[in-house]
Amino acid sequence: MLSGMSNIEQMEDNLSYMKDFAGLTEEQKSTLEAAQEEMNRIPLIPCTTCNYCAKVCPMDIGISGSFTAMNYLTLYGSKPAALHQENWLVGGHGKKRADQCIKCGACEAACPQHISIREELERVTEALIAEQ
Ligand code: SF4
Ligand code: SF4
């Protein structure tokens, strides 16, 4: 189960580490390179779940949980599975949903990943909340 973006980052780290490993054949190296390129093409939100944003959000929005759920949708294409994540990581942790964001921008100033949090929360709302 994907529990957050750390799994993706770990996989990417492993891929680049393996690529530099001296024991690999050229064919194995190019297979790994292709896998890494594929991973880079997936438009995931680069949230590391550091939760610095959560400390400054006046609405207590479940930002990282919403992003984990959105990445789940992007990766696996399953809305029920993504909603299940969102239910647990946001509401299940006493946080408010993405559509409750008042767009104050405090979170964006705190995010080390420079994520356009307000825009991404709108995407989460559209994809997971709006048409329920
Ligand atoms: S913009 Fe939205 S998510 Fe960000 S701190 Fe303000 S209310 Fe919270
Ligand atoms: S501060 Fe940025 S990287 Fe950290 S949890 Fe919030 S959105 Fe994700």
Short mmCIF file of N, CA, C and O and ligand atoms in Angstrom, two decimals:
data_model
loop_
_atom_site.label_atom_id
_atom_site.label_comp_id
_atom_site.label_asym_id
_atom_site.label_seq_id
_atom_site.Cartn_x
_atom_site.Cartn_y
_atom_site.Cartn_z
N MET A 1 0.84 -1.21 0.00
CA MET A 1 0.00 0.00 0.00
C MET A 1 0.86 1.25 0.00
O MET A 1 1.84 1.33 0.72
N LEU A 2 0.45 2.22 -0.77
CA LEU A 2 1.17 3.49 -0.81
C LEU A 2 0.74 4.32 0.38
O LEU A 2 -0.41 4.64 0.54
N SER A 3 1.67 4.67 1.25
CA SER A 3 1.27 5.41 2.43
C SER A 3 1.63 6.88 2.32
O SER A 3 1.26 7.67 3.14
N GLY A 4 2.34 7.27 1.31
CA GLY A 4 2.71 8.67 1.15
C GLY A 4 3.73 8.76 0.05
O GLY A 4 4.07 7.75 -0.55
N MET A 5 4.20 9.96 -0.22
CA MET A 5 5.11 10.10 -1.34
C MET A 5 6.48 9.55 -1.04
O MET A 5 7.28 9.37 -1.92
N SER A 6 6.77 9.28 0.24
CA SER A 6 8.09 8.75 0.56
C SER A 6 8.34 7.44 -0.19
O SER A 6 9.47 7.15 -0.58
N ASN A 7 7.28 6.68 -0.44
CA ASN A 7 7.47 5.42 -1.17
C ASN A 7 7.94 5.66 -2.60
O ASN A 7 8.81 4.96 -3.10
N ILE A 8 7.34 6.67 -3.24
CA ILE A 8 7.73 7.01 -4.60
C ILE A 8 9.16 7.51 -4.63
O ILE A 8 9.97 7.09 -5.45
N GLU A 9 9.47 8.40 -3.68
CA GLU A 9 10.81 8.94 -3.65
C GLU A 9 11.83 7.85 -3.39
O GLU A 9 12.91 7.83 -3.98
N GLN A 10 11.47 6.94 -2.52
CA GLN A 10 12.36 5.84 -2.21
C GLN A 10 12.62 4.99 -3.46
O GLN A 10 13.75 4.62 -3.74
N MET A 11 11.53 4.76 -4.22
CA MET A 11 11.66 3.97 -5.43
C MET A 11 12.57 4.67 -6.43
O MET A 11 13.43 4.05 -7.05
N GLU A 12 12.40 6.00 -6.55
CA GLU A 12 13.25 6.76 -7.46
C GLU A 12 14.70 6.72 -7.01
O GLU A 12 15.60 6.55 -7.80
N ASP A 13 14.91 6.87 -5.71
CA ASP A 13 16.26 6.80 -5.15
C ASP A 13 16.89 5.46 -5.46
O ASP A 13 18.04 5.37 -5.88
N ASN A 14 16.11 4.42 -5.25
CA ASN A 14 16.63 3.07 -5.49
C ASN A 14 17.00 2.89 -6.94
O ASN A 14 18.03 2.30 -7.26
N LEU A 15 16.15 3.43 -7.82
CA LEU A 15 16.43 3.29 -9.26
C LEU A 15 17.74 3.98 -9.62
O LEU A 15 18.57 3.40 -10.33
N SER A 16 17.94 5.21 -9.10
CA SER A 16 19.17 5.90 -9.49
C SER A 16 20.38 5.25 -8.83
O SER A 16 21.46 5.19 -9.40
N TYR A 17 20.18 4.72 -7.65
CA TYR A 17 21.28 4.03 -6.97
C TYR A 17 21.67 2.77 -7.75
O TYR A 17 22.84 2.50 -8.01
N MET A 18 20.65 2.03 -8.18
CA MET A 18 20.92 0.79 -8.91
C MET A 18 21.60 1.05 -10.25
O MET A 18 22.43 0.27 -10.69
N LYS A 19 21.21 2.16 -10.86
CA LYS A 19 21.77 2.51 -12.16
C LYS A 19 23.29 2.70 -12.08
O LYS A 19 24.02 2.40 -13.02
N ASP A 20 23.75 3.23 -10.96
CA ASP A 20 25.18 3.49 -10.79
C ASP A 20 25.94 2.25 -10.29
O ASP A 20 27.15 2.27 -10.18
N PHE A 21 25.23 1.23 -9.99
CA PHE A 21 25.85 0.03 -9.45
C PHE A 21 26.67 -0.66 -10.53
O PHE A 21 26.18 -0.95 -11.63
N ALA A 22 27.94 -0.91 -10.22
CA ALA A 22 28.90 -1.36 -11.25
C ALA A 22 28.55 -2.72 -11.86
O ALA A 22 28.88 -2.99 -13.01
N GLY A 23 27.83 -3.57 -11.12
CA GLY A 23 27.59 -4.92 -11.60
C GLY A 23 26.53 -5.06 -12.69
O GLY A 23 26.32 -6.16 -13.20
N LEU A 24 25.89 -3.97 -13.08
CA LEU A 24 24.79 -4.09 -14.04
C LEU A 24 25.29 -4.11 -15.49
O LEU A 24 26.25 -3.44 -15.83
N THR A 25 24.59 -4.87 -16.32
CA THR A 25 24.90 -4.86 -17.75
C THR A 25 24.31 -3.58 -18.36
O THR A 25 23.46 -2.94 -17.75
N GLU A 26 24.76 -3.26 -19.56
CA GLU A 26 24.22 -2.08 -20.24
C GLU A 26 22.71 -2.20 -20.42
O GLU A 26 21.97 -1.23 -20.28
N GLU A 27 22.27 -3.42 -20.74
CA GLU A 27 20.84 -3.63 -20.96
C GLU A 27 20.04 -3.37 -19.68
O GLU A 27 19.00 -2.72 -19.70
N GLN A 28 20.58 -3.89 -18.58
CA GLN A 28 19.90 -3.67 -17.30
C GLN A 28 19.86 -2.18 -16.95
O GLN A 28 18.86 -1.66 -16.45
N LYS A 29 20.99 -1.49 -17.25
CA LYS A 29 21.04 -0.06 -16.96
C LYS A 29 20.01 0.70 -17.77
O LYS A 29 19.33 1.59 -17.25
N SER A 30 19.87 0.34 -19.05
CA SER A 30 18.90 1.11 -19.85
C SER A 30 17.48 0.78 -19.45
O SER A 30 16.58 1.63 -19.53
N THR A 31 17.24 -0.45 -18.98
CA THR A 31 15.90 -0.79 -18.47
C THR A 31 15.56 0.07 -17.26
O THR A 31 14.46 0.62 -17.14
N LEU A 32 16.54 0.22 -16.37
CA LEU A 32 16.32 1.04 -15.18
C LEU A 32 16.12 2.50 -15.54
O LEU A 32 15.27 3.19 -14.97
N GLU A 33 16.90 2.97 -16.51
CA GLU A 33 16.75 4.36 -16.95
C GLU A 33 15.35 4.60 -17.50
O GLU A 33 14.72 5.61 -17.21
N ALA A 34 14.87 3.64 -18.30
CA ALA A 34 13.53 3.77 -18.89
C ALA A 34 12.48 3.81 -17.78
O ALA A 34 11.53 4.59 -17.83
N ALA A 35 12.67 2.96 -16.76
CA ALA A 35 11.71 2.92 -15.64
C ALA A 35 11.70 4.27 -14.92
O ALA A 35 10.64 4.79 -14.56
N GLN A 36 12.88 4.84 -14.75
CA GLN A 36 12.97 6.12 -14.06
C GLN A 36 12.31 7.23 -14.87
O GLN A 36 11.61 8.08 -14.32
N GLU A 37 12.54 7.21 -16.18
CA GLU A 37 11.90 8.22 -17.04
C GLU A 37 10.38 8.11 -16.97
O GLU A 37 9.67 9.12 -16.92
N GLU A 38 9.88 6.88 -16.97
CA GLU A 38 8.42 6.67 -16.84
C GLU A 38 7.91 7.29 -15.55
O GLU A 38 6.89 7.97 -15.52
N MET A 39 8.64 7.04 -14.46
CA MET A 39 8.22 7.56 -13.15
C MET A 39 8.18 9.09 -13.18
O MET A 39 7.28 9.70 -12.62
N ASN A 40 9.21 9.69 -13.82
CA ASN A 40 9.28 11.15 -13.85
C ASN A 40 8.14 11.76 -14.65
O ASN A 40 7.79 12.92 -14.46
N ARG A 41 7.60 10.99 -15.58
CA ARG A 41 6.51 11.50 -16.42
C ARG A 41 5.17 11.55 -15.69
O ARG A 41 4.27 12.27 -16.10
N ILE A 42 5.03 10.79 -14.63
CA ILE A 42 3.76 10.77 -13.90
C ILE A 42 3.62 12.09 -13.12
O ILE A 42 4.50 12.42 -12.32
N PRO A 43 2.56 12.86 -13.38
CA PRO A 43 2.45 14.19 -12.77
C PRO A 43 1.99 14.13 -11.31
O PRO A 43 0.88 14.52 -10.97
N LEU A 44 2.86 13.65 -10.46
CA LEU A 44 2.51 13.55 -9.04
C LEU A 44 2.79 14.87 -8.32
O LEU A 44 3.67 15.62 -8.72
N ILE A 45 2.03 15.12 -7.28
CA ILE A 45 2.29 16.30 -6.44
C ILE A 45 3.49 15.95 -5.55
O ILE A 45 3.46 14.95 -4.84
N PRO A 46 4.56 16.77 -5.62
CA PRO A 46 5.80 16.38 -4.92
C PRO A 46 5.79 16.65 -3.42
O PRO A 46 6.73 17.20 -2.86
N CYS A 47 4.71 16.27 -2.78
CA CYS A 47 4.55 16.50 -1.33
C CYS A 47 5.31 15.42 -0.56
O CYS A 47 5.18 14.23 -0.85
N THR A 48 6.11 15.85 0.42
CA THR A 48 6.90 14.89 1.21
C THR A 48 6.23 14.57 2.55
O THR A 48 6.82 13.90 3.38
N THR A 49 5.00 15.06 2.75
CA THR A 49 4.27 14.85 4.00
C THR A 49 5.03 15.41 5.21
O THR A 49 4.93 14.86 6.31
N CYS A 50 5.77 16.49 4.99
CA CYS A 50 6.50 17.11 6.11
C CYS A 50 5.54 17.80 7.08
O CYS A 50 5.85 17.98 8.25
N ASN A 51 4.38 18.20 6.53
CA ASN A 51 3.31 18.84 7.32
C ASN A 51 3.67 20.20 7.93
O ASN A 51 3.03 20.63 8.90
N TYR A 52 4.64 20.90 7.36
CA TYR A 52 4.90 22.29 7.78
C TYR A 52 3.67 23.14 7.48
O TYR A 52 3.35 24.06 8.23
N CYS A 53 3.01 22.83 6.38
CA CYS A 53 1.81 23.59 5.99
C CYS A 53 0.72 23.45 7.05
O CYS A 53 0.01 24.42 7.35
N ALA A 54 0.61 22.26 7.61
CA ALA A 54 -0.46 22.00 8.58
C ALA A 54 -0.31 22.89 9.82
O ALA A 54 -1.30 23.26 10.44
N LYS A 55 0.94 23.25 10.13
CA LYS A 55 1.18 24.06 11.33
C LYS A 55 0.67 25.49 11.16
O LYS A 55 0.44 26.18 12.14
N VAL A 56 0.54 25.95 9.91
CA VAL A 56 0.15 27.35 9.71
C VAL A 56 -1.26 27.51 9.13
O VAL A 56 -1.74 28.63 9.01
N CYS A 57 -1.91 26.42 8.78
CA CYS A 57 -3.23 26.53 8.14
C CYS A 57 -4.31 26.88 9.17
O CYS A 57 -4.55 26.12 10.11
N PRO A 58 -4.97 28.03 8.99
CA PRO A 58 -6.00 28.44 9.96
C PRO A 58 -7.25 27.58 9.89
O PRO A 58 -8.08 27.60 10.81
N MET A 59 -7.42 26.83 8.79
CA MET A 59 -8.63 26.02 8.62
C MET A 59 -8.40 24.55 8.96
O MET A 59 -9.31 23.73 8.87
N ASP A 60 -7.17 24.22 9.29
CA ASP A 60 -6.84 22.83 9.62
C ASP A 60 -7.21 21.87 8.46
O ASP A 60 -7.80 20.81 8.68
N ILE A 61 -6.86 22.31 7.26
CA ILE A 61 -7.12 21.48 6.08
C ILE A 61 -6.14 20.29 6.08
O ILE A 61 -4.95 20.46 6.38
N GLY A 62 -6.62 19.15 5.71
CA GLY A 62 -5.76 17.96 5.59
C GLY A 62 -5.00 18.00 4.27
O GLY A 62 -5.30 17.24 3.34
N ILE A 63 -4.01 18.87 4.21
CA ILE A 63 -3.32 19.13 2.94
C ILE A 63 -2.55 17.90 2.46
O ILE A 63 -2.78 17.40 1.36
N SER A 64 -1.64 17.41 3.29
CA SER A 64 -0.81 16.29 2.81
C SER A 64 -1.65 15.04 2.55
O SER A 64 -1.40 14.30 1.59
N GLY A 65 -2.68 14.82 3.37
CA GLY A 65 -3.56 13.67 3.15
C GLY A 65 -4.32 13.80 1.84
O GLY A 65 -4.50 12.81 1.11
N SER A 66 -4.75 15.03 1.54
CA SER A 66 -5.45 15.26 0.27
C SER A 66 -4.51 14.98 -0.90
O SER A 66 -4.93 14.42 -1.92
N PHE A 67 -3.25 15.38 -0.75
CA PHE A 67 -2.29 15.19 -1.84
C PHE A 67 -1.92 13.71 -2.00
O PHE A 67 -1.74 13.22 -3.12
N THR A 68 -1.80 13.02 -0.89
CA THR A 68 -1.53 11.58 -0.99
C THR A 68 -2.67 10.89 -1.74
O THR A 68 -2.44 10.06 -2.61
N ALA A 69 -3.89 11.29 -1.41
CA ALA A 69 -5.07 10.70 -2.08
C ALA A 69 -5.07 11.04 -3.56
O ALA A 69 -5.36 10.20 -4.41
N MET A 70 -4.73 12.30 -3.88
CA MET A 70 -4.71 12.73 -5.29
C MET A 70 -3.64 11.94 -6.06
O MET A 70 -3.86 11.52 -7.20
N ASN A 71 -2.48 11.75 -5.44
CA ASN A 71 -1.43 10.97 -6.09
C ASN A 71 -1.86 9.51 -6.27
O ASN A 71 -1.48 8.86 -7.24
N TYR A 72 -2.62 9.05 -5.36
CA TYR A 72 -3.18 7.69 -5.45
C TYR A 72 -4.05 7.58 -6.70
O TYR A 72 -3.96 6.63 -7.47
N LEU A 73 -4.87 8.63 -6.90
CA LEU A 73 -5.74 8.65 -8.07
C LEU A 73 -4.91 8.71 -9.36
O LEU A 73 -5.18 7.99 -10.32
N THR A 74 -3.88 9.56 -9.35
CA THR A 74 -3.02 9.69 -10.53
C THR A 74 -2.31 8.37 -10.84
O THR A 74 -2.22 7.95 -11.99
N LEU A 75 -1.82 7.73 -9.80
CA LEU A 75 -1.04 6.50 -10.00
C LEU A 75 -1.90 5.31 -10.38
O LEU A 75 -1.55 4.54 -11.27
N TYR A 76 -3.02 5.15 -9.70
CA TYR A 76 -3.80 3.92 -9.86
C TYR A 76 -5.11 4.12 -10.60
O TYR A 76 -5.78 3.14 -10.95
N GLY A 77 -5.51 5.38 -10.80
CA GLY A 77 -6.72 5.66 -11.56
C GLY A 77 -8.00 5.18 -10.90
O GLY A 77 -9.02 5.06 -11.56
N SER A 78 -7.95 4.91 -9.62
CA SER A 78 -9.14 4.41 -8.94
C SER A 78 -9.69 5.46 -7.98
O SER A 78 -9.08 5.76 -6.94
N LYS A 79 -10.84 6.03 -8.35
CA LYS A 79 -11.45 7.04 -7.48
C LYS A 79 -11.90 6.47 -6.13
O LYS A 79 -11.67 7.08 -5.10
N PRO A 80 -12.54 5.29 -6.12
CA PRO A 80 -12.92 4.73 -4.81
C PRO A 80 -11.71 4.53 -3.89
O PRO A 80 -11.79 4.82 -2.70
N ALA A 81 -10.60 4.06 -4.45
CA ALA A 81 -9.41 3.84 -3.62
C ALA A 81 -8.85 5.17 -3.13
O ALA A 81 -8.43 5.30 -1.97
N ALA A 82 -8.86 6.18 -4.01
CA ALA A 82 -8.35 7.50 -3.62
C ALA A 82 -9.25 8.12 -2.56
O ALA A 82 -8.77 8.71 -1.59
N LEU A 83 -10.56 7.95 -2.73
CA LEU A 83 -11.50 8.49 -1.74
C LEU A 83 -11.34 7.80 -0.39
O LEU A 83 -11.46 8.44 0.66
N HIS A 84 -11.08 6.54 -0.44
CA HIS A 84 -10.85 5.78 0.79
C HIS A 84 -9.65 6.37 1.54
O HIS A 84 -9.70 6.59 2.75
N GLN A 85 -8.58 6.65 0.79
CA GLN A 85 -7.40 7.29 1.38
C GLN A 85 -7.76 8.65 1.96
O GLN A 85 -7.36 9.00 3.07
N GLU A 86 -8.50 9.43 1.17
CA GLU A 86 -8.85 10.79 1.58
C GLU A 86 -9.71 10.76 2.85
O GLU A 86 -9.49 11.53 3.77
N ASN A 87 -10.67 9.84 2.88
CA ASN A 87 -11.53 9.71 4.07
C ASN A 87 -10.71 9.46 5.32
O ASN A 87 -10.94 10.06 6.37
N TRP A 88 -9.73 8.58 5.17
CA TRP A 88 -8.95 8.19 6.33
C TRP A 88 -7.92 9.25 6.71
O TRP A 88 -7.83 9.70 7.85
N LEU A 89 -7.17 9.72 5.71
CA LEU A 89 -6.06 10.64 6.00
C LEU A 89 -6.53 12.06 6.34
O LEU A 89 -5.83 12.79 7.02
N VAL A 90 -7.72 12.44 5.87
CA VAL A 90 -8.21 13.79 6.14
C VAL A 90 -9.26 13.73 7.27
O VAL A 90 -8.95 14.02 8.42
N GLY A 91 -10.47 13.30 6.95
CA GLY A 91 -11.54 13.24 7.96
C GLY A 91 -11.18 12.33 9.13
O GLY A 91 -11.44 12.65 10.29
N GLY A 92 -10.59 11.21 8.82
CA GLY A 92 -10.23 10.23 9.85
C GLY A 92 -9.20 10.75 10.84
O GLY A 92 -9.01 10.20 11.92
N HIS A 93 -8.49 11.80 10.43
CA HIS A 93 -7.51 12.43 11.31
C HIS A 93 -8.00 13.79 11.82
O HIS A 93 -7.20 14.62 12.26
N GLY A 94 -9.31 14.00 11.73
CA GLY A 94 -9.90 15.22 12.27
C GLY A 94 -9.60 16.48 11.46
O GLY A 94 -9.73 17.60 11.98
N LYS A 95 -9.16 16.29 10.22
CA LYS A 95 -8.83 17.45 9.37
C LYS A 95 -10.00 17.80 8.46
O LYS A 95 -10.85 16.97 8.17
N LYS A 96 -9.97 19.05 7.97
CA LYS A 96 -11.02 19.47 7.04
C LYS A 96 -10.63 19.13 5.61
O LYS A 96 -9.46 19.05 5.27
N ARG A 97 -11.65 19.00 4.78
CA ARG A 97 -11.43 18.59 3.39
C ARG A 97 -10.96 19.77 2.53
O ARG A 97 -11.13 20.94 2.90
N ALA A 98 -10.43 19.43 1.36
CA ALA A 98 -9.84 20.41 0.46
C ALA A 98 -10.79 21.55 0.10
O ALA A 98 -10.37 22.70 -0.07
N ASP A 99 -12.09 21.26 0.00
CA ASP A 99 -13.03 22.30 -0.43
C ASP A 99 -13.30 23.35 0.65
O ASP A 99 -13.99 24.34 0.38
N GLN A 100 -12.74 23.15 1.85
CA GLN A 100 -12.93 24.14 2.92
C GLN A 100 -11.80 25.18 2.95
O GLN A 100 -11.80 26.08 3.79
N CYS A 101 -10.85 25.06 2.03
CA CYS A 101 -9.72 26.00 1.97
C CYS A 101 -10.22 27.41 1.66
O CYS A 101 -11.04 27.60 0.76
N ILE A 102 -9.74 28.40 2.44
CA ILE A 102 -10.16 29.79 2.21
C ILE A 102 -9.14 30.56 1.37
O ILE A 102 -9.24 31.78 1.22
N LYS A 103 -8.14 29.85 0.87
CA LYS A 103 -7.15 30.42 -0.06
C LYS A 103 -6.34 31.57 0.52
O LYS A 103 -6.02 32.53 -0.19
N CYS A 104 -6.00 31.47 1.79
CA CYS A 104 -5.23 32.55 2.42
C CYS A 104 -3.76 32.53 1.98
O CYS A 104 -3.08 33.54 2.03
N GLY A 105 -3.26 31.35 1.58
CA GLY A 105 -1.89 31.25 1.07
C GLY A 105 -0.82 31.01 2.12
O GLY A 105 0.36 30.86 1.78
N ALA A 106 -1.18 30.95 3.39
CA ALA A 106 -0.18 30.76 4.45
C ALA A 106 0.61 29.47 4.26
O ALA A 106 1.83 29.42 4.48
N CYS A 107 -0.06 28.44 3.80
CA CYS A 107 0.59 27.14 3.60
C CYS A 107 1.69 27.22 2.54
O CYS A 107 2.74 26.59 2.67
N GLU A 108 1.44 27.98 1.48
CA GLU A 108 2.40 28.03 0.38
C GLU A 108 3.71 28.69 0.81
O GLU A 108 4.78 28.32 0.34
N ALA A 109 3.61 29.66 1.71
CA ALA A 109 4.82 30.31 2.21
C ALA A 109 5.64 29.34 3.06
O ALA A 109 6.86 29.49 3.19
N ALA A 110 4.98 28.32 3.61
CA ALA A 110 5.68 27.38 4.50
C ALA A 110 6.16 26.12 3.79
O ALA A 110 6.93 25.35 4.37
N CYS A 111 5.73 25.92 2.56
CA CYS A 111 6.02 24.64 1.90
C CYS A 111 7.42 24.61 1.28
O CYS A 111 7.70 25.36 0.35
N PRO A 112 8.30 23.73 1.76
CA PRO A 112 9.66 23.66 1.22
C PRO A 112 9.68 23.14 -0.22
O PRO A 112 10.68 23.32 -0.93
N GLN A 113 8.60 22.51 -0.64
CA GLN A 113 8.54 21.96 -2.00
C GLN A 113 7.94 22.98 -3.00
O GLN A 113 7.82 22.67 -4.17
N HIS A 114 7.60 24.15 -2.50
CA HIS A 114 7.01 25.21 -3.34
C HIS A 114 5.82 24.72 -4.16
O HIS A 114 5.68 25.03 -5.34
N ILE A 115 4.98 23.95 -3.52
CA ILE A 115 3.79 23.42 -4.20
C ILE A 115 2.72 24.51 -4.25
O ILE A 115 2.54 25.25 -3.27
N SER A 116 2.04 24.61 -5.39
CA SER A 116 0.90 25.54 -5.49
C SER A 116 -0.28 24.89 -4.77
O SER A 116 -1.19 24.34 -5.40
N ILE A 117 -0.24 24.97 -3.47
CA ILE A 117 -1.18 24.20 -2.64
C ILE A 117 -2.63 24.56 -2.93
O ILE A 117 -3.49 23.69 -3.07
N ARG A 118 -2.91 25.87 -3.07
CA ARG A 118 -4.30 26.27 -3.32
C ARG A 118 -4.83 25.67 -4.62
O ARG A 118 -5.95 25.15 -4.67
N GLU A 119 -4.00 25.74 -5.66
CA GLU A 119 -4.40 25.17 -6.95
C GLU A 119 -4.58 23.66 -6.86
O GLU A 119 -5.55 23.10 -7.38
N GLU A 120 -3.65 23.02 -6.19
CA GLU A 120 -3.73 21.56 -6.07
C GLU A 120 -4.95 21.14 -5.25
O GLU A 120 -5.59 20.14 -5.55
N LEU A 121 -5.27 21.93 -4.23
CA LEU A 121 -6.47 21.61 -3.44
C LEU A 121 -7.73 21.76 -4.28
O LEU A 121 -8.70 21.02 -4.10
N GLU A 122 -7.69 22.71 -5.21
CA GLU A 122 -8.83 22.84 -6.13
C GLU A 122 -8.95 21.60 -7.00
O GLU A 122 -10.06 21.11 -7.27
N ARG A 123 -7.83 21.09 -7.46
CA ARG A 123 -7.84 19.86 -8.26
C ARG A 123 -8.40 18.70 -7.44
O ARG A 123 -9.17 17.88 -7.93
N VAL A 124 -7.99 18.64 -6.18
CA VAL A 124 -8.49 17.57 -5.29
C VAL A 124 -10.00 17.69 -5.15
O VAL A 124 -10.74 16.70 -5.23
N THR A 125 -10.46 18.93 -4.97
CA THR A 125 -11.90 19.16 -4.82
C THR A 125 -12.64 18.68 -6.07
O THR A 125 -13.64 17.97 -5.97
N GLU A 126 -12.13 19.09 -7.23
CA GLU A 126 -12.77 18.68 -8.48
C GLU A 126 -12.78 17.17 -8.66
O GLU A 126 -13.78 16.58 -9.04
N ALA A 127 -11.63 16.57 -8.36
CA ALA A 127 -11.49 15.14 -8.65
C ALA A 127 -12.18 14.24 -7.63
O ALA A 127 -12.69 13.18 -7.97
N LEU A 128 -12.17 14.66 -6.36
CA LEU A 128 -12.62 13.73 -5.32
C LEU A 128 -13.84 14.20 -4.52
O LEU A 128 -14.50 13.39 -3.88
N ILE A 129 -14.10 15.51 -4.52
CA ILE A 129 -15.17 15.98 -3.63
C ILE A 129 -16.39 16.49 -4.39
O ILE A 129 -17.51 16.16 -4.02
N ALA A 130 -16.16 17.27 -5.46
CA ALA A 130 -17.25 18.01 -6.10
C ALA A 130 -18.46 17.17 -6.50
O ALA A 130 -19.59 17.57 -6.25
N GLU A 131 -18.24 16.02 -7.13
CA GLU A 131 -19.40 15.31 -7.71
C GLU A 131 -19.86 14.12 -6.90
O GLU A 131 -20.46 13.20 -7.42
N GLN A 132 -19.58 14.13 -5.62
CA GLN A 132 -19.98 12.97 -4.82
C GLN A 132 -21.47 12.93 -4.57
O GLN A 132 -22.09 13.96 -4.38
S1 SF4 B 1 -4.60 28.49 1.56
FE1 SF4 B 1 -6.08 26.97 2.31
S2 SF4 B 1 -4.85 25.20 2.86
FE2 SF4 B 1 -3.47 26.95 2.69
S3 SF4 B 1 -3.26 27.75 4.77
FE3 SF4 B 1 -4.93 28.89 3.77
S4 SF4 B 1 -6.81 27.76 4.26
FE4 SF4 B 1 -5.07 26.40 4.71
S1 SF4 B 2 4.53 21.76 3.43
FE1 SF4 B 2 4.43 21.13 1.28
S2 SF4 B 2 5.61 19.23 1.20
FE2 SF4 B 2 5.15 19.61 3.36
S3 SF4 B 2 3.24 18.47 3.72
FE3 SF4 B 2 2.66 20.55 3.15
S4 SF4 B 2 2.31 20.45 0.93
FE4 SF4 B 2 3.47 18.63 1.50
#
